[in-house]
JSON list of C-alpha atoms in Angstrom, two decimals:
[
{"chain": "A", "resi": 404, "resn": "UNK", "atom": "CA", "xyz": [-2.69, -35.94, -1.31]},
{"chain": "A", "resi": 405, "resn": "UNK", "atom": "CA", "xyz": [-4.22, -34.20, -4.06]},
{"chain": "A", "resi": 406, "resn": "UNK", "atom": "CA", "xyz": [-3.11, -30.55, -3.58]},
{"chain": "A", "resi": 407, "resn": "UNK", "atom": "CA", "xyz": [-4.35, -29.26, -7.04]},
{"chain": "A", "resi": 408, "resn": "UNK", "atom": "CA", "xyz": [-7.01, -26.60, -6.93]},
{"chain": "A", "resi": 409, "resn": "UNK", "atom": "CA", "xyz": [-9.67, -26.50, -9.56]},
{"chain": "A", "resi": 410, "resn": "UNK", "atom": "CA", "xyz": [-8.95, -23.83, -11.93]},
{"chain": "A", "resi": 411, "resn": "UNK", "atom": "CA", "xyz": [-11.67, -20.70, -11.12]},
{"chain": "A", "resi": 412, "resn": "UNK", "atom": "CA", "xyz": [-12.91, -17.66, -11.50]},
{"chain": "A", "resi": 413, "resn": "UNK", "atom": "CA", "xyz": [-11.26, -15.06, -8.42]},
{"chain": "A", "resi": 414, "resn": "UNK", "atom": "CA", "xyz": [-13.44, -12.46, -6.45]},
{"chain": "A", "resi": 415, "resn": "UNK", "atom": "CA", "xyz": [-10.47, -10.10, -5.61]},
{"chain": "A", "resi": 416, "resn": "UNK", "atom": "CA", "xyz": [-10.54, -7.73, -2.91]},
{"chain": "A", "resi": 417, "resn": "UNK", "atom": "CA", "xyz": [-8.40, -4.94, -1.40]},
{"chain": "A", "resi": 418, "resn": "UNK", "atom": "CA", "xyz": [-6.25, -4.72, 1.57]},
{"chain": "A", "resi": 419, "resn": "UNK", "atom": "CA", "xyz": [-7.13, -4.83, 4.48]},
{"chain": "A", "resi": 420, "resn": "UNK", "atom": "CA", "xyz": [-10.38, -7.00, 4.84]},
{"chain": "A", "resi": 421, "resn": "UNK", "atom": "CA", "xyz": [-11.23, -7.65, 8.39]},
{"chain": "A", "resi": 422, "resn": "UNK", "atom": "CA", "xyz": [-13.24, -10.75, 10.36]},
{"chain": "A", "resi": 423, "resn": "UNK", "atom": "CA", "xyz": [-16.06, -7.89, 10.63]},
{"chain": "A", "resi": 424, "resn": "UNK", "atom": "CA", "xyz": [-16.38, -7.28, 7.20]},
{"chain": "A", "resi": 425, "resn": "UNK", "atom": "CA", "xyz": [-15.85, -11.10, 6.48]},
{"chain": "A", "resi": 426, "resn": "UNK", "atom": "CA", "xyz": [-18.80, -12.09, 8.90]},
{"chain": "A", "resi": 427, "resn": "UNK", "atom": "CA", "xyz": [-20.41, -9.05, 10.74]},
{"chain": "A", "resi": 428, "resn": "UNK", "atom": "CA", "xyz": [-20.66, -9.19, 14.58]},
{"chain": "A", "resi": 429, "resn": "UNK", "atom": "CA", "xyz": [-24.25, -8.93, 14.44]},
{"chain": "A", "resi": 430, "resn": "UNK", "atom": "CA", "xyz": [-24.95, -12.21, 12.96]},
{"chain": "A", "resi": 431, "resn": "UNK", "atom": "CA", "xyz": [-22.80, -14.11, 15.50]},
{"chain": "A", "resi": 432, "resn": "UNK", "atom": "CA", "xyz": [-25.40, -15.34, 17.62]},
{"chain": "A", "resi": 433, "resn": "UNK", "atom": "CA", "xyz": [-25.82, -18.38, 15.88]},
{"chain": "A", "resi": 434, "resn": "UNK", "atom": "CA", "xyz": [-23.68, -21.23, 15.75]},
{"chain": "A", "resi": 435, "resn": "UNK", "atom": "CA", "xyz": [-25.54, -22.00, 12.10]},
{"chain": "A", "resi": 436, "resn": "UNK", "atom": "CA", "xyz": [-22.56, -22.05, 9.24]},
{"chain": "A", "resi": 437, "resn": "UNK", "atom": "CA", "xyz": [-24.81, -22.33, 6.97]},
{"chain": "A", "resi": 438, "resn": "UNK", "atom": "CA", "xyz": [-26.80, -19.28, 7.98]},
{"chain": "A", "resi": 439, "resn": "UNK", "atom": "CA", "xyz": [-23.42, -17.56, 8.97]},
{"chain": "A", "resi": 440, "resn": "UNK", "atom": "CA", "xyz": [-22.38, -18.00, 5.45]},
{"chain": "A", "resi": 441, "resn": "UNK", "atom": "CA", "xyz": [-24.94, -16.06, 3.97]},
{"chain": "A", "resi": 442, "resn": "UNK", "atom": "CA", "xyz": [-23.91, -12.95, 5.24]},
{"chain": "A", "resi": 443, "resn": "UNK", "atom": "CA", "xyz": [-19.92, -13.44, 4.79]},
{"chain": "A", "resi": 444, "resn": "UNK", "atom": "CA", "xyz": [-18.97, -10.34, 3.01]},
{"chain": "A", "resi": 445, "resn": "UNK", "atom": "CA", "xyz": [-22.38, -8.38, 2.44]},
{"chain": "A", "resi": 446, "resn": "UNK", "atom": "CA", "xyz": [-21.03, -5.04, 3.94]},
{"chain": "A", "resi": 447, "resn": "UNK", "atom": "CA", "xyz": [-18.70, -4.47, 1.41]},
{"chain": "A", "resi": 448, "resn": "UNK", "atom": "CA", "xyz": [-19.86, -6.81, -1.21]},
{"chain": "A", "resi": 449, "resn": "UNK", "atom": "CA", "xyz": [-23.24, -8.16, -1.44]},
{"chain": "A", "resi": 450, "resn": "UNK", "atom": "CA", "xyz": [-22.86, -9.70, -4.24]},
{"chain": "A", "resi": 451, "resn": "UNK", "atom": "CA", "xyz": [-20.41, -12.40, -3.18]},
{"chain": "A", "resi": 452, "resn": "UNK", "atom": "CA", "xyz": [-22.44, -14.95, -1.83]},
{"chain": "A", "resi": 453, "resn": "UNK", "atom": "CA", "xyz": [-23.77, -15.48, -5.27]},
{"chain": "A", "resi": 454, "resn": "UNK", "atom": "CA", "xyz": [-20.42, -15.07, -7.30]},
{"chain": "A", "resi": 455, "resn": "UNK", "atom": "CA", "xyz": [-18.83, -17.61, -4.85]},
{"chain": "A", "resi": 456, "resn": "UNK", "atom": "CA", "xyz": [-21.25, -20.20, -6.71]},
{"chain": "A", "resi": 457, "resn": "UNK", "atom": "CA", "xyz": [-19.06, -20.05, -9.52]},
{"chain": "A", "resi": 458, "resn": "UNK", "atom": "CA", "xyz": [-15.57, -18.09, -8.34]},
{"chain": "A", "resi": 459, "resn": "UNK", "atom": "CA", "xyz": [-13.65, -19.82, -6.12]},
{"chain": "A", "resi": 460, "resn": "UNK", "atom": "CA", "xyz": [-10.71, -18.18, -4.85]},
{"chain": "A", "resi": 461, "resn": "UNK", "atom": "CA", "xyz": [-10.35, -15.16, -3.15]},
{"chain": "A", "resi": 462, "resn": "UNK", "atom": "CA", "xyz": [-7.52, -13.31, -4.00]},
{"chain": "A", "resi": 463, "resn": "UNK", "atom": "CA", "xyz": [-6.80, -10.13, -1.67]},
{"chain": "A", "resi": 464, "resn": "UNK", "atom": "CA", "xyz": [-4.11, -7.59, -0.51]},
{"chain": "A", "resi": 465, "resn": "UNK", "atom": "CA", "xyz": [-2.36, -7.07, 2.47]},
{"chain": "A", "resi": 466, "resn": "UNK", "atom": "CA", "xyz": [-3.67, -8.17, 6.01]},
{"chain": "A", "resi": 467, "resn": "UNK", "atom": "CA", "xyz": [-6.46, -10.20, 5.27]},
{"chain": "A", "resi": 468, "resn": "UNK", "atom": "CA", "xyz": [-8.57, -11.26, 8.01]},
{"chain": "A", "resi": 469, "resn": "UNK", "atom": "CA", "xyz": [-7.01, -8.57, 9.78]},
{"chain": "A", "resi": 470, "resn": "UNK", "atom": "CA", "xyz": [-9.27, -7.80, 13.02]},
{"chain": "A", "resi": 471, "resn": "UNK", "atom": "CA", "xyz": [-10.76, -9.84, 15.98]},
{"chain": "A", "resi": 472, "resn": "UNK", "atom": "CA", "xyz": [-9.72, -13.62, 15.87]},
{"chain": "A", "resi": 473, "resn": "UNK", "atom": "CA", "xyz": [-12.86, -15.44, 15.58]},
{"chain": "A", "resi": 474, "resn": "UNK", "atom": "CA", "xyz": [-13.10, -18.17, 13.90]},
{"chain": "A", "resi": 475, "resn": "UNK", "atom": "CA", "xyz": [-15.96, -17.36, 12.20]},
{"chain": "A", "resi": 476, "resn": "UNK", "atom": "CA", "xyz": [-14.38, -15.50, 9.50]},
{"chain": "A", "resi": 477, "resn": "UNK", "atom": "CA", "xyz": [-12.55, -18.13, 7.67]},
{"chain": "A", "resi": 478, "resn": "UNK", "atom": "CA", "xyz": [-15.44, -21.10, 8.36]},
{"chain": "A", "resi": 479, "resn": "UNK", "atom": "CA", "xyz": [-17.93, -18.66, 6.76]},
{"chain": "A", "resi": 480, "resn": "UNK", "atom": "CA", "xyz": [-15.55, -18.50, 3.43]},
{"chain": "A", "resi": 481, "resn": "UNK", "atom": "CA", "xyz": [-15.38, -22.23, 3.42]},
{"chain": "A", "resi": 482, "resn": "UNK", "atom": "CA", "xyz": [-18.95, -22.43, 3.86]},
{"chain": "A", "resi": 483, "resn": "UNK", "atom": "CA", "xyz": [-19.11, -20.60, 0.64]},
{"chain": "A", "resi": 484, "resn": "UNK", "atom": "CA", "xyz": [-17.16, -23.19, -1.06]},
{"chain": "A", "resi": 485, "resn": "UNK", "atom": "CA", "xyz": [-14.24, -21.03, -1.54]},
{"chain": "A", "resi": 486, "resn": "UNK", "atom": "CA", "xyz": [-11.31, -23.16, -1.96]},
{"chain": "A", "resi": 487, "resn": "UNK", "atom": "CA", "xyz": [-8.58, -21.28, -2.11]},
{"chain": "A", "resi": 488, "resn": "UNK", "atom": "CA", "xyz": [-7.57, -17.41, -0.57]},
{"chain": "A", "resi": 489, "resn": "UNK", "atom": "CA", "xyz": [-3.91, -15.86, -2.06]},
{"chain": "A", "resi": 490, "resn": "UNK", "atom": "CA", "xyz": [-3.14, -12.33, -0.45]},
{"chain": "A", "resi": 491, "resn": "UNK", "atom": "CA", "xyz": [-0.33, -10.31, -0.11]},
{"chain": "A", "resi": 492, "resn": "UNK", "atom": "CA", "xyz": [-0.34, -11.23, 3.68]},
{"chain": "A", "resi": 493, "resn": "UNK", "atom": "CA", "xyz": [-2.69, -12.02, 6.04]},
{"chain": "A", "resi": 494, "resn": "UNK", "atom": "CA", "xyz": [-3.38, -11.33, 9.78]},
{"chain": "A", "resi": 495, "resn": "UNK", "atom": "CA", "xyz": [-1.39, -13.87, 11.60]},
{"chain": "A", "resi": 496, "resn": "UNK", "atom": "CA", "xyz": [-4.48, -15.27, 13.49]},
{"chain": "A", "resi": 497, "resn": "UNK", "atom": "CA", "xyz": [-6.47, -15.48, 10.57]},
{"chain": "A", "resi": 498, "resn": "UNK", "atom": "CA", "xyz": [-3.67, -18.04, 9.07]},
{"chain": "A", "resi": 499, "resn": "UNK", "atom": "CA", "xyz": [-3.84, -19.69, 12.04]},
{"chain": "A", "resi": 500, "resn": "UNK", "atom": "CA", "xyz": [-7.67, -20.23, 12.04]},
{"chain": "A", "resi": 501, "resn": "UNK", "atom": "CA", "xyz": [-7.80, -20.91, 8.24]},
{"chain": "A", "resi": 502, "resn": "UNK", "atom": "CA", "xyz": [-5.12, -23.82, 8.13]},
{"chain": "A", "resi": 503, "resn": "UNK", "atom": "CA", "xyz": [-6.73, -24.96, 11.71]},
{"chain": "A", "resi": 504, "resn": "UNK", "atom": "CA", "xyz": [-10.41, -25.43, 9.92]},
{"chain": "A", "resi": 505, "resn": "UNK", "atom": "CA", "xyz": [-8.73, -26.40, 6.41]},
{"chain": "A", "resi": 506, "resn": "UNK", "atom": "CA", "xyz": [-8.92, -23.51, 4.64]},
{"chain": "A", "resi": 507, "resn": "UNK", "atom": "CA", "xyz": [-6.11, -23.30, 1.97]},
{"chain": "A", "resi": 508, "resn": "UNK", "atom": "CA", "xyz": [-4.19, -19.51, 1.93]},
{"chain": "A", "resi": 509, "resn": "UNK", "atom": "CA", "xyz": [-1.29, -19.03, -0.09]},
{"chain": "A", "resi": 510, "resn": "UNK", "atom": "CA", "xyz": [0.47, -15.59, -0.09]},
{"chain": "A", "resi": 511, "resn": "UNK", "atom": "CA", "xyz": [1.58, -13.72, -3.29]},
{"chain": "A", "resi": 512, "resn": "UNK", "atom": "CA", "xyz": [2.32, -10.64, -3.31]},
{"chain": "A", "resi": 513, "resn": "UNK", "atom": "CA", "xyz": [2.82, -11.20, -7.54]},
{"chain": "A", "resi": 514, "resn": "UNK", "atom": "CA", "xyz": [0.24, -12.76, -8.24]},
{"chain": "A", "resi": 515, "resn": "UNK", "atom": "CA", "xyz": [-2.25, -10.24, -6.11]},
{"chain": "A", "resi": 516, "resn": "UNK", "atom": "CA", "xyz": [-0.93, -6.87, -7.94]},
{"chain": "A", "resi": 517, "resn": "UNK", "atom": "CA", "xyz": [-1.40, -9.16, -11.24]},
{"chain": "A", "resi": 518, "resn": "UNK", "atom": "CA", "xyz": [-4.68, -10.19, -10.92]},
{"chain": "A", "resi": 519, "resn": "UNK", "atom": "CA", "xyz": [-8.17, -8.66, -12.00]},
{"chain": "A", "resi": 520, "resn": "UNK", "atom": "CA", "xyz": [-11.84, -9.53, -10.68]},
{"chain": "A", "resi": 521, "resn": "UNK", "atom": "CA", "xyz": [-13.05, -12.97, -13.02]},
{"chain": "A", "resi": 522, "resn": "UNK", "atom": "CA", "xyz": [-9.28, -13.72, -13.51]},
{"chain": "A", "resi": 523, "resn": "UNK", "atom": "CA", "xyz": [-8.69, -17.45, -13.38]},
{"chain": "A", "resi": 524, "resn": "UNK", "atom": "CA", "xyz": [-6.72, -19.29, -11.03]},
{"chain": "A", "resi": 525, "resn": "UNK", "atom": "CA", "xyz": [-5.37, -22.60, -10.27]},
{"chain": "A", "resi": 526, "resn": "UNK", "atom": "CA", "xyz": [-2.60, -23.83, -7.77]},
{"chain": "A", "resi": 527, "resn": "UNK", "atom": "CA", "xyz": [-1.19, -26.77, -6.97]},
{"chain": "A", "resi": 528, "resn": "UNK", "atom": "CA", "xyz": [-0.20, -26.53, -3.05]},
{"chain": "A", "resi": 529, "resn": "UNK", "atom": "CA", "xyz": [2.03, -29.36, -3.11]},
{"chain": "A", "resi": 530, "resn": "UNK", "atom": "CA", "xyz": [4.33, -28.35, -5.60]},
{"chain": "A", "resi": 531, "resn": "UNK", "atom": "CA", "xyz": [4.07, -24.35, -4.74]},
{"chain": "A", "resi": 532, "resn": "UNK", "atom": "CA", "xyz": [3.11, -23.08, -7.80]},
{"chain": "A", "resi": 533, "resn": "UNK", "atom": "CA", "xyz": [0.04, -20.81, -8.55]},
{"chain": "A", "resi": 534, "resn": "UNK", "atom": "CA", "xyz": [-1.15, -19.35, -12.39]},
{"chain": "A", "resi": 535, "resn": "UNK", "atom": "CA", "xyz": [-2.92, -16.69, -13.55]},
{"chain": "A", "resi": 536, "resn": "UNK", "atom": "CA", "xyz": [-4.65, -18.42, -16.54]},
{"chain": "A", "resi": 537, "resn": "UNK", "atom": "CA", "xyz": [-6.21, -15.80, -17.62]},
{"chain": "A", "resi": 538, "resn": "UNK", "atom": "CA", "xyz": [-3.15, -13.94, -18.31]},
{"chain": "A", "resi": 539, "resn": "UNK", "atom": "CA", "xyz": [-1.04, -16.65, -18.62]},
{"chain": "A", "resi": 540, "resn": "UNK", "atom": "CA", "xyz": [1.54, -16.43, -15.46]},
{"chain": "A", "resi": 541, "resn": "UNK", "atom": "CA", "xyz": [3.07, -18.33, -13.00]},
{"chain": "A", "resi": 542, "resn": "UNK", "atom": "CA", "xyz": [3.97, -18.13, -9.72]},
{"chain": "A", "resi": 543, "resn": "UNK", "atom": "CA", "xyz": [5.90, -20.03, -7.16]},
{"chain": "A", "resi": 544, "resn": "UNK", "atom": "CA", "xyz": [4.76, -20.16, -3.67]},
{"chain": "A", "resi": 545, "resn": "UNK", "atom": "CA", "xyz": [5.99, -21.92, -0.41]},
{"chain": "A", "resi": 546, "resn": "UNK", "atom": "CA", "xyz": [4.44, -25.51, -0.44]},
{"chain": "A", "resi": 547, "resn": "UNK", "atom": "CA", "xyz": [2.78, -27.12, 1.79]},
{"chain": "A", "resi": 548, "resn": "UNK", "atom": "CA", "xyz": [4.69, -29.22, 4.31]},
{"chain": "A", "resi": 549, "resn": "UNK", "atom": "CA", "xyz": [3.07, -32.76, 4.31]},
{"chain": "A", "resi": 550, "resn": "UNK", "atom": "CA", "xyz": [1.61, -31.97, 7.80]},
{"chain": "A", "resi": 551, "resn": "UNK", "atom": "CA", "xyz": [-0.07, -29.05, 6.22]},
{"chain": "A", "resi": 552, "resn": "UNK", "atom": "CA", "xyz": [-1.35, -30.89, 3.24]},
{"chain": "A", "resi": 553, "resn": "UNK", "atom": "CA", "xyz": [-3.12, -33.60, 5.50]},
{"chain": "A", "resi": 554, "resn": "UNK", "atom": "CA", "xyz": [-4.53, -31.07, 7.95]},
{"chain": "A", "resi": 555, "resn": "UNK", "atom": "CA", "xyz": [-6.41, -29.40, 4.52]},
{"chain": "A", "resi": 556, "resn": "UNK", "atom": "CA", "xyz": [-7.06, -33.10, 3.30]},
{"chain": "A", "resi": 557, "resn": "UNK", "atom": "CA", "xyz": [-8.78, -34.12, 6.10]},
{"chain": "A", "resi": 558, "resn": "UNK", "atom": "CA", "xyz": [-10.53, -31.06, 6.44]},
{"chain": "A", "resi": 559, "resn": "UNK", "atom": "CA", "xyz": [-9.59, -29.49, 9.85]},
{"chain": "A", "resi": 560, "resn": "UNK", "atom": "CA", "xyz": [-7.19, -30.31, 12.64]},
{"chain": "A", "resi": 561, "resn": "UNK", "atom": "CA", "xyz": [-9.56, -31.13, 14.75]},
{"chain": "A", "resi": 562, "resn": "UNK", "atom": "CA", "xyz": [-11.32, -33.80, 12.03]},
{"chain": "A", "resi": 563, "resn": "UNK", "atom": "CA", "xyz": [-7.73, -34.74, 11.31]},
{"chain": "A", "resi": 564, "resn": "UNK", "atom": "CA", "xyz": [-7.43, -35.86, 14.79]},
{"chain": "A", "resi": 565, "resn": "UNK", "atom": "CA", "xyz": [-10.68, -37.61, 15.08]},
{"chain": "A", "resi": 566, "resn": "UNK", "atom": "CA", "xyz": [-9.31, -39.80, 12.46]},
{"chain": "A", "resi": 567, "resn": "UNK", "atom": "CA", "xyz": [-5.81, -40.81, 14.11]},
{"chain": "A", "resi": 568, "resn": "UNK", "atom": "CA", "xyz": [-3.76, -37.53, 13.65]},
{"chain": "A", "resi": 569, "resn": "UNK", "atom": "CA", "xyz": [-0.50, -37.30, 11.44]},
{"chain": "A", "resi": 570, "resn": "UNK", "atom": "CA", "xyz": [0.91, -39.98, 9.93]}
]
């Protein structure tokens, strides 16, 4: 498995953020991702839709996704090609849904005090490390058991078990 994220730019956030803020109730009547994604975030940044072009990770504070447990929230961030999320903690349904649609998270308590808006990131999920390039640190974070790395390789759990399931 390749487990190494690309090194990027973070959007960081506060604590916290919740599946309305991530993907406003009013836009769920559409089953669209694409047209779901465009409004992930707008109510407390509008600019991130446009900065996830180029910034890749999230990084946030405590209790991300923090809120109702649709779906929706972390399949709009992926939608937005954000390939990574490290927070202090998230909601414990939101880590469900993430790792269940193959969303990488990674929390980091460290890393999130460290890091600044534009900071730049890269992690390697298979070894548990994470750095701050930008100011030069590292971090060491759980890895990913091997049934974890092939769910996020393949995608999903559910596309992981259109394909044959674990190995």
């Amino acid at each position: 498995m390749t487990s190494f994220i690309a090194r990027s730019q973070v959007i960081k956030y506060g604590d916290n953020v919740d599946t309305d803020v991530i993907i406003p109730a009013r836009y769920l009547n559409t089953s669209d991702k694409k047209e779901l994604a465009r409004h992930c975030m707008e109510d407390i940044d509008t600019s991130f839709v446009e900065r996830a072009k180029t910034a890749n990770v999230i990084v946030a504070g405590k209790n991300f996704g923090c809120g109702s447990s649709r779906e929706h929230a972390p399949v709009v961030i992926k939608e937005n090609g954000i390939a990574l999320i490290v927070a202090a903690s998230f909601a414990r349904i939101f880590y469900r849904n993430a790792f269940n649609i193959g969303l990488p998270i990674v929390e980091c308590a460290e890393a999130v005090s460290d890091a600044d808006d534009a900071d730049e990131f890269s992690a390697d999920l298979q070894a548990g490390t994470l750095t701050n390039h930008t100011k030069d640190k590292h971090y060491e974070v759980v890895a990913y058991p091997e049934f974890i790395q092939q769910i996020i390789e393949a995608g999903g759990l559910s596309k992981l078990a259109q394909s044959g399931g674990l190995d």
